[in-house]
Amino acid sequence: ILLVAGIVLGLCLLPKGPVIPQIANLQGTGTSANPYQISSQQDFQTLAEFFNNNHEASEGYYEITNDITLQNFIPIGGFGDETSFFSGNFNANGKTITIASFDESCKGAKNLGLFAKVRNANIENLTIEGTIISGTKNTGGVAGEAGDVSVDSCIFNAKMISSGEYTGGIICAITSGEKNTISNCQSNGEFQDDPTNTNPIGIALGGIVGLVDAQLDLAGGQNTAAINTSSYPYVGGISGQSTSSYAQSVDKSWNSGNITVNYSISSYNI
């Protein structure tokens, strides 16, 4: 009896791993065999409402079933509550998400993108189009801020109007995590300064990633996007700025986009 009780107690004390979140009003169960189905802006807003109040890693599975246009959109995870984040496995199945506009509440926000902040996440096969007007700090097509993330086969075809500190076509800022990867991603859109911003605070802008401040392996990156700025001192077709002492690598990546920087002291990356 004591042996059985000890085994039961030991099992109860085992650390809990990530679980599948229970999200009402989405089709599917969130498992790998039956992912949550995202087919409309309302489904995206349901995700945003859940993950903007989420503070724990989870292992749910999500897939997009068709092209979707988002208007007056609130980003997913980390918006409003900066300690919250999106986590899980997000497969867009090659579909296109057009960000037509953010909600008025997003003006001046710290993190903007389809996702505001991601942790412990896999994001793949996603194309971003539309016009994105940056927030005050981190703005990216796929995500504003990321850590422990894997991004694969994502494409940025949008127009980015930049005025915040950091800007990136795919991910704006990699700020944490022991294993971050960006693979086979493309930036084919356009980057330009916000003409209404009379007090620019730009630091770094990159076609794929704006700021790398943690471990990162980047492979197969391509930038054909035109970058025209007088607000950013650190600019690159692939990466804008790297400030981390962690191991970083860039492999088989190239830039063919026209980069024009009118800044008194500038640093050019690849």
CSV table of C-alpha atoms in Angstrom, one decimal:
chain,number,residue,atom,x,y,z
A,1,ILE,CA,0.0,0.0,0.0
A,2,LEU,CA,2.8,2.4,0.9
A,3,LEU,CA,4.5,1.6,-2.4
A,4,VAL,CA,1.4,2.4,-4.4
A,5,ALA,CA,0.8,5.6,-2.4
A,6,GLY,CA,4.4,6.6,-3.1
A,7,ILE,CA,4.0,6.1,-6.8
A,8,VAL,CA,0.8,8.1,-6.9
A,9,LEU,CA,2.3,10.9,-4.9
A,10,GLY,CA,5.4,10.9,-7.2
A,11,LEU,CA,3.2,11.1,-10.3
A,12,CYS,CA,1.3,14.0,-8.7
A,13,LEU,CA,4.5,15.9,-8.1
A,14,LEU,CA,5.8,15.5,-11.6
A,15,PRO,CA,6.1,18.9,-13.3
A,16,LYS,CA,3.2,19.7,-15.6
A,17,GLY,CA,4.0,20.2,-19.3
A,18,PRO,CA,2.3,22.5,-21.8
A,19,VAL,CA,-1.4,21.6,-22.3
A,20,ILE,CA,-3.8,22.1,-25.1
A,21,PRO,CA,-5.8,25.3,-24.4
A,22,GLN,CA,-9.6,25.1,-24.3
A,23,ILE,CA,-10.9,27.8,-26.6
A,24,ALA,CA,-14.6,28.1,-27.1
A,25,ASN,CA,-16.2,29.0,-30.4
A,26,LEU,CA,-13.5,27.5,-32.6
A,27,GLN,CA,-14.0,24.4,-34.7
A,28,GLY,CA,-11.6,21.5,-33.8
A,29,THR,CA,-10.1,20.3,-30.6
A,30,GLY,CA,-6.6,21.8,-30.8
A,31,THR,CA,-4.8,18.5,-31.2
A,32,SER,CA,-2.4,17.7,-34.0
A,33,ALA,CA,-5.0,15.4,-35.5
A,34,ASN,CA,-7.8,17.9,-35.2
A,35,PRO,CA,-6.4,21.4,-35.1
A,36,TYR,CA,-8.4,24.5,-34.3
A,37,GLN,CA,-9.8,25.9,-37.6
A,38,ILE,CA,-9.2,29.6,-38.3
A,39,SER,CA,-11.5,30.7,-41.2
A,40,SER,CA,-12.6,34.3,-40.4
A,41,GLN,CA,-11.6,37.5,-38.7
A,42,GLN,CA,-13.9,36.5,-35.8
A,43,ASP,CA,-11.8,33.4,-35.3
A,44,PHE,CA,-8.7,35.5,-35.2
A,45,GLN,CA,-10.3,37.8,-32.6
A,46,THR,CA,-11.3,34.8,-30.6
A,47,LEU,CA,-7.6,33.8,-30.5
A,48,ALA,CA,-6.6,37.3,-29.6
A,49,GLU,CA,-9.1,37.5,-26.7
A,50,PHE,CA,-7.7,34.2,-25.3
A,51,PHE,CA,-4.0,34.8,-25.8
A,52,ASN,CA,-4.0,38.4,-24.7
A,53,ASN,CA,-4.8,37.0,-21.3
A,54,ASN,CA,-2.6,33.9,-21.5
A,55,HIS,CA,0.5,33.6,-19.4
A,56,GLU,CA,1.4,29.9,-19.8
A,57,ALA,CA,3.0,27.9,-22.5
A,58,SER,CA,0.6,25.6,-24.4
A,59,GLU,CA,0.8,23.1,-27.2
A,60,GLY,CA,-2.4,23.7,-29.2
A,61,TYR,CA,-2.5,23.3,-32.9
A,62,TYR,CA,-4.1,25.9,-35.2
A,63,GLU,CA,-4.6,26.0,-39.0
A,64,ILE,CA,-5.9,28.5,-41.5
A,65,THR,CA,-8.5,27.2,-43.9
A,66,ASN,CA,-8.8,30.1,-46.4
A,67,ASP,CA,-7.4,33.6,-47.2
A,68,ILE,CA,-8.6,36.2,-44.7
A,69,THR,CA,-8.6,40.0,-44.6
A,70,LEU,CA,-8.3,41.6,-41.2
A,71,GLN,CA,-9.8,45.1,-40.5
A,72,ASN,CA,-9.6,47.0,-37.2
A,73,PHE,CA,-7.6,44.0,-36.0
A,74,ILE,CA,-6.1,43.5,-32.5
A,75,PRO,CA,-2.9,41.4,-32.6
A,76,ILE,CA,-2.7,38.0,-30.9
A,77,GLY,CA,-0.8,37.6,-27.6
A,78,GLY,CA,0.9,40.2,-25.6
A,79,PHE,CA,-1.4,43.1,-26.6
A,80,GLY,CA,-2.7,45.1,-23.7
A,81,ASP,CA,-1.0,42.8,-21.2
A,82,GLU,CA,2.7,42.6,-22.1
A,83,THR,CA,3.2,39.6,-19.9
A,84,SER,CA,0.9,37.5,-22.1
A,85,PHE,CA,1.9,35.7,-25.3
A,86,PHE,CA,0.9,33.3,-28.0
A,87,SER,CA,2.3,29.8,-27.9
A,88,GLY,CA,1.6,26.6,-29.9
A,89,ASN,CA,1.7,25.4,-33.5
A,90,PHE,CA,0.3,27.6,-36.2
A,91,ASN,CA,0.1,26.3,-39.8
A,92,ALA,CA,-1.3,28.8,-42.3
A,93,ASN,CA,-1.3,26.1,-45.1
A,94,GLY,CA,0.0,28.6,-47.6
A,95,LYS,CA,-3.0,31.0,-47.1
A,96,THR,CA,-2.7,34.8,-47.2
A,97,ILE,CA,-3.6,37.0,-44.3
A,98,THR,CA,-4.2,40.7,-45.4
A,99,ILE,CA,-3.8,43.2,-42.6
A,100,ALA,CA,-5.9,46.0,-43.9
A,101,SER,CA,-5.9,48.0,-40.6
A,102,PHE,CA,-5.3,47.7,-36.9
A,103,ASP,CA,-7.8,48.7,-34.3
A,104,GLU,CA,-7.6,52.3,-33.0
A,105,SER,CA,-6.5,50.9,-29.6
A,106,CYS,CA,-3.2,49.8,-31.3
A,107,LYS,CA,-1.9,53.3,-31.9
A,108,GLY,CA,1.2,53.7,-29.9
A,109,ALA,CA,1.3,50.0,-29.0
A,110,LYS,CA,4.6,48.4,-28.1
A,111,ASN,CA,4.3,45.2,-30.1
A,112,LEU,CA,2.4,44.9,-33.4
A,113,GLY,CA,2.1,42.2,-36.1
A,114,LEU,CA,-0.3,39.4,-36.7
A,115,PHE,CA,1.0,38.2,-33.3
A,116,ALA,CA,2.2,40.8,-30.8
A,117,LYS,CA,4.4,38.4,-28.8
A,118,VAL,CA,5.1,34.7,-29.2
A,119,ARG,CA,6.9,32.2,-27.0
A,120,ASN,CA,7.4,28.5,-27.5
A,121,ALA,CA,5.8,28.6,-30.9
A,122,ASN,CA,6.0,27.1,-34.4
A,123,ILE,CA,4.6,29.3,-37.2
A,124,GLU,CA,4.7,28.1,-40.8
A,125,ASN,CA,3.4,28.5,-44.4
A,126,LEU,CA,2.0,32.0,-43.8
A,127,THR,CA,1.9,35.0,-46.2
A,128,ILE,CA,1.2,38.5,-44.9
A,129,GLU,CA,-0.1,41.3,-47.2
A,130,GLY,CA,-1.7,44.7,-46.6
A,131,THR,CA,-0.4,47.9,-45.0
A,132,ILE,CA,1.1,47.9,-41.6
A,133,ILE,CA,1.7,51.1,-39.7
A,134,SER,CA,4.2,50.5,-36.9
A,135,GLY,CA,3.8,51.0,-33.2
A,136,THR,CA,6.2,52.6,-30.8
A,137,LYS,CA,8.7,49.7,-30.4
A,138,ASN,CA,8.5,46.3,-32.2
A,139,THR,CA,6.6,45.8,-35.4
A,140,GLY,CA,6.8,42.8,-37.6
A,141,GLY,CA,4.7,41.2,-40.3
A,142,VAL,CA,4.3,37.9,-38.5
A,143,ALA,CA,5.2,38.9,-35.0
A,144,GLY,CA,6.5,41.9,-33.0
A,145,GLU,CA,8.5,40.1,-30.4
A,146,ALA,CA,9.6,36.5,-30.2
A,147,GLY,CA,11.5,33.9,-28.1
A,148,ASP,CA,11.9,30.2,-28.4
A,149,VAL,CA,10.2,30.4,-31.8
A,150,SER,CA,10.5,28.4,-35.1
A,151,VAL,CA,9.3,30.3,-38.2
A,152,ASP,CA,9.3,28.4,-41.5
A,153,SER,CA,8.2,29.3,-45.1
A,154,CYS,CA,6.6,32.6,-44.3
A,155,ILE,CA,6.4,35.5,-46.7
A,156,PHE,CA,6.0,39.2,-46.2
A,157,ASN,CA,4.4,40.9,-49.1
A,158,ALA,CA,3.0,43.9,-47.3
A,159,LYS,CA,3.9,47.6,-47.1
A,160,MET,CA,5.4,48.6,-43.8
A,161,ILE,CA,5.2,52.3,-42.8
A,162,SER,CA,7.8,52.6,-40.0
A,163,SER,CA,8.2,55.0,-37.1
A,164,GLY,CA,8.9,52.7,-34.1
A,165,GLU,CA,12.2,51.7,-32.6
A,166,TYR,CA,12.5,48.3,-34.4
A,167,THR,CA,10.9,46.9,-37.6
A,168,GLY,CA,11.2,43.6,-39.3
A,169,GLY,CA,9.3,42.0,-42.2
A,170,ILE,CA,8.9,38.6,-40.6
A,171,ILE,CA,9.8,38.9,-37.0
A,172,CYS,CA,10.7,42.3,-35.5
A,173,ALA,CA,12.7,41.3,-32.5
A,174,ILE,CA,14.2,38.0,-31.2
A,175,THR,CA,14.7,38.9,-27.6
A,176,SER,CA,14.9,35.6,-25.7
A,177,GLY,CA,15.1,31.8,-26.0
A,178,GLU,CA,17.8,29.2,-26.3
A,179,LYS,CA,16.6,27.9,-29.7
A,180,ASN,CA,15.2,30.3,-32.3
A,181,THR,CA,15.0,29.5,-36.0
A,182,ILE,CA,13.8,31.3,-39.1
A,183,SER,CA,13.9,29.2,-42.2
A,184,ASN,CA,13.0,29.7,-45.9
A,185,CYS,CA,11.3,33.0,-45.3
A,186,GLN,CA,11.0,35.9,-47.8
A,187,SER,CA,10.4,39.6,-47.6
A,188,ASN,CA,9.1,41.0,-50.9
A,189,GLY,CA,7.2,44.0,-49.6
A,190,GLU,CA,8.2,47.6,-49.1
A,191,PHE,CA,9.5,49.6,-46.2
A,192,GLN,CA,9.2,53.4,-45.9
A,193,ASP,CA,9.2,56.0,-43.1
A,194,ASP,CA,6.0,57.3,-41.7
A,195,PRO,CA,5.7,60.8,-43.3
A,196,THR,CA,3.5,62.0,-40.4
A,197,ASN,CA,6.1,61.3,-37.8
A,198,THR,CA,8.1,64.4,-37.0
A,199,ASN,CA,10.1,62.8,-34.2
A,200,PRO,CA,11.4,59.4,-35.4
A,201,ILE,CA,12.9,57.1,-32.8
A,202,GLY,CA,14.1,54.3,-35.2
A,203,ILE,CA,17.0,52.1,-34.2
A,204,ALA,CA,17.0,49.1,-36.5
A,205,LEU,CA,15.2,47.8,-39.5
A,206,GLY,CA,15.6,44.5,-41.3
A,207,GLY,CA,13.8,42.8,-44.2
A,208,ILE,CA,13.5,39.5,-42.3
A,209,VAL,CA,14.3,40.4,-38.7
A,210,GLY,CA,14.9,43.9,-37.2
A,211,LEU,CA,16.7,43.1,-33.9
A,212,VAL,CA,18.5,39.9,-32.9
A,213,ASP,CA,19.1,39.9,-29.1
A,214,ALA,CA,19.2,36.2,-28.4
A,215,GLN,CA,20.3,32.9,-30.1
A,216,LEU,CA,19.2,32.6,-33.7
A,217,ASP,CA,19.8,30.3,-36.7
A,218,LEU,CA,18.5,31.9,-39.9
A,219,ALA,CA,18.7,30.0,-43.1
A,220,GLY,CA,17.2,30.4,-46.6
A,221,GLY,CA,16.2,34.0,-46.0
A,222,GLN,CA,15.5,36.2,-49.1
A,223,ASN,CA,14.8,39.9,-49.2
A,224,THR,CA,13.7,41.6,-52.4
A,225,ALA,CA,11.8,44.4,-50.6
A,226,ALA,CA,12.8,48.0,-51.2
A,227,ILE,CA,13.9,49.8,-48.0
A,228,ASN,CA,13.9,53.6,-48.0
A,229,THR,CA,14.5,55.3,-44.7
A,230,SER,CA,16.0,58.3,-43.0
A,231,SER,CA,14.9,57.2,-39.5
A,232,TYR,CA,16.9,54.1,-38.9
A,233,PRO,CA,20.7,54.0,-38.4
A,234,TYR,CA,20.9,50.1,-38.5
A,235,VAL,CA,19.5,48.7,-41.6
A,236,GLY,CA,19.8,45.3,-43.4
A,237,GLY,CA,18.1,43.3,-46.1
A,238,ILE,CA,18.1,40.3,-43.8
A,239,SER,CA,18.9,41.6,-40.3
A,240,GLY,CA,18.9,45.1,-39.0
A,241,GLN,CA,20.9,44.8,-35.8
A,242,SER,CA,22.5,42.1,-33.7
A,243,THR,CA,23.3,42.9,-30.1
A,244,SER,CA,23.6,39.5,-28.5
A,245,SER,CA,26.6,37.4,-27.4
A,246,TYR,CA,24.6,34.2,-27.9
A,247,ALA,CA,25.4,32.0,-30.9
A,248,GLN,CA,23.9,33.2,-34.1
A,249,SER,CA,24.2,32.0,-37.7
A,250,VAL,CA,23.0,33.1,-41.1
A,251,ASP,CA,23.2,30.6,-43.9
A,252,LYS,CA,22.2,30.6,-47.6
A,253,SER,CA,20.5,34.0,-47.4
A,254,TRP,CA,20.6,36.9,-49.7
A,255,ASN,CA,19.3,40.4,-50.4
A,256,SER,CA,18.5,41.9,-53.8
A,257,GLY,CA,16.2,44.7,-52.6
A,258,ASN,CA,17.2,48.3,-53.1
A,259,ILE,CA,18.3,49.8,-49.7
A,260,THR,CA,18.4,53.6,-49.4
A,261,VAL,CA,19.4,55.0,-46.0
A,262,ASN,CA,19.7,58.8,-45.5
A,263,TYR,CA,21.0,58.9,-42.0
A,264,SER,CA,24.1,60.7,-40.7
A,265,ILE,CA,25.7,57.7,-39.1
A,266,SER,CA,24.5,54.3,-40.4
A,267,SER,CA,25.4,50.6,-40.2
A,268,TYR,CA,24.6,48.3,-43.0
A,269,ASN,CA,24.0,44.6,-42.5
A,270,ILE,CA,23.3,41.9,-45.1
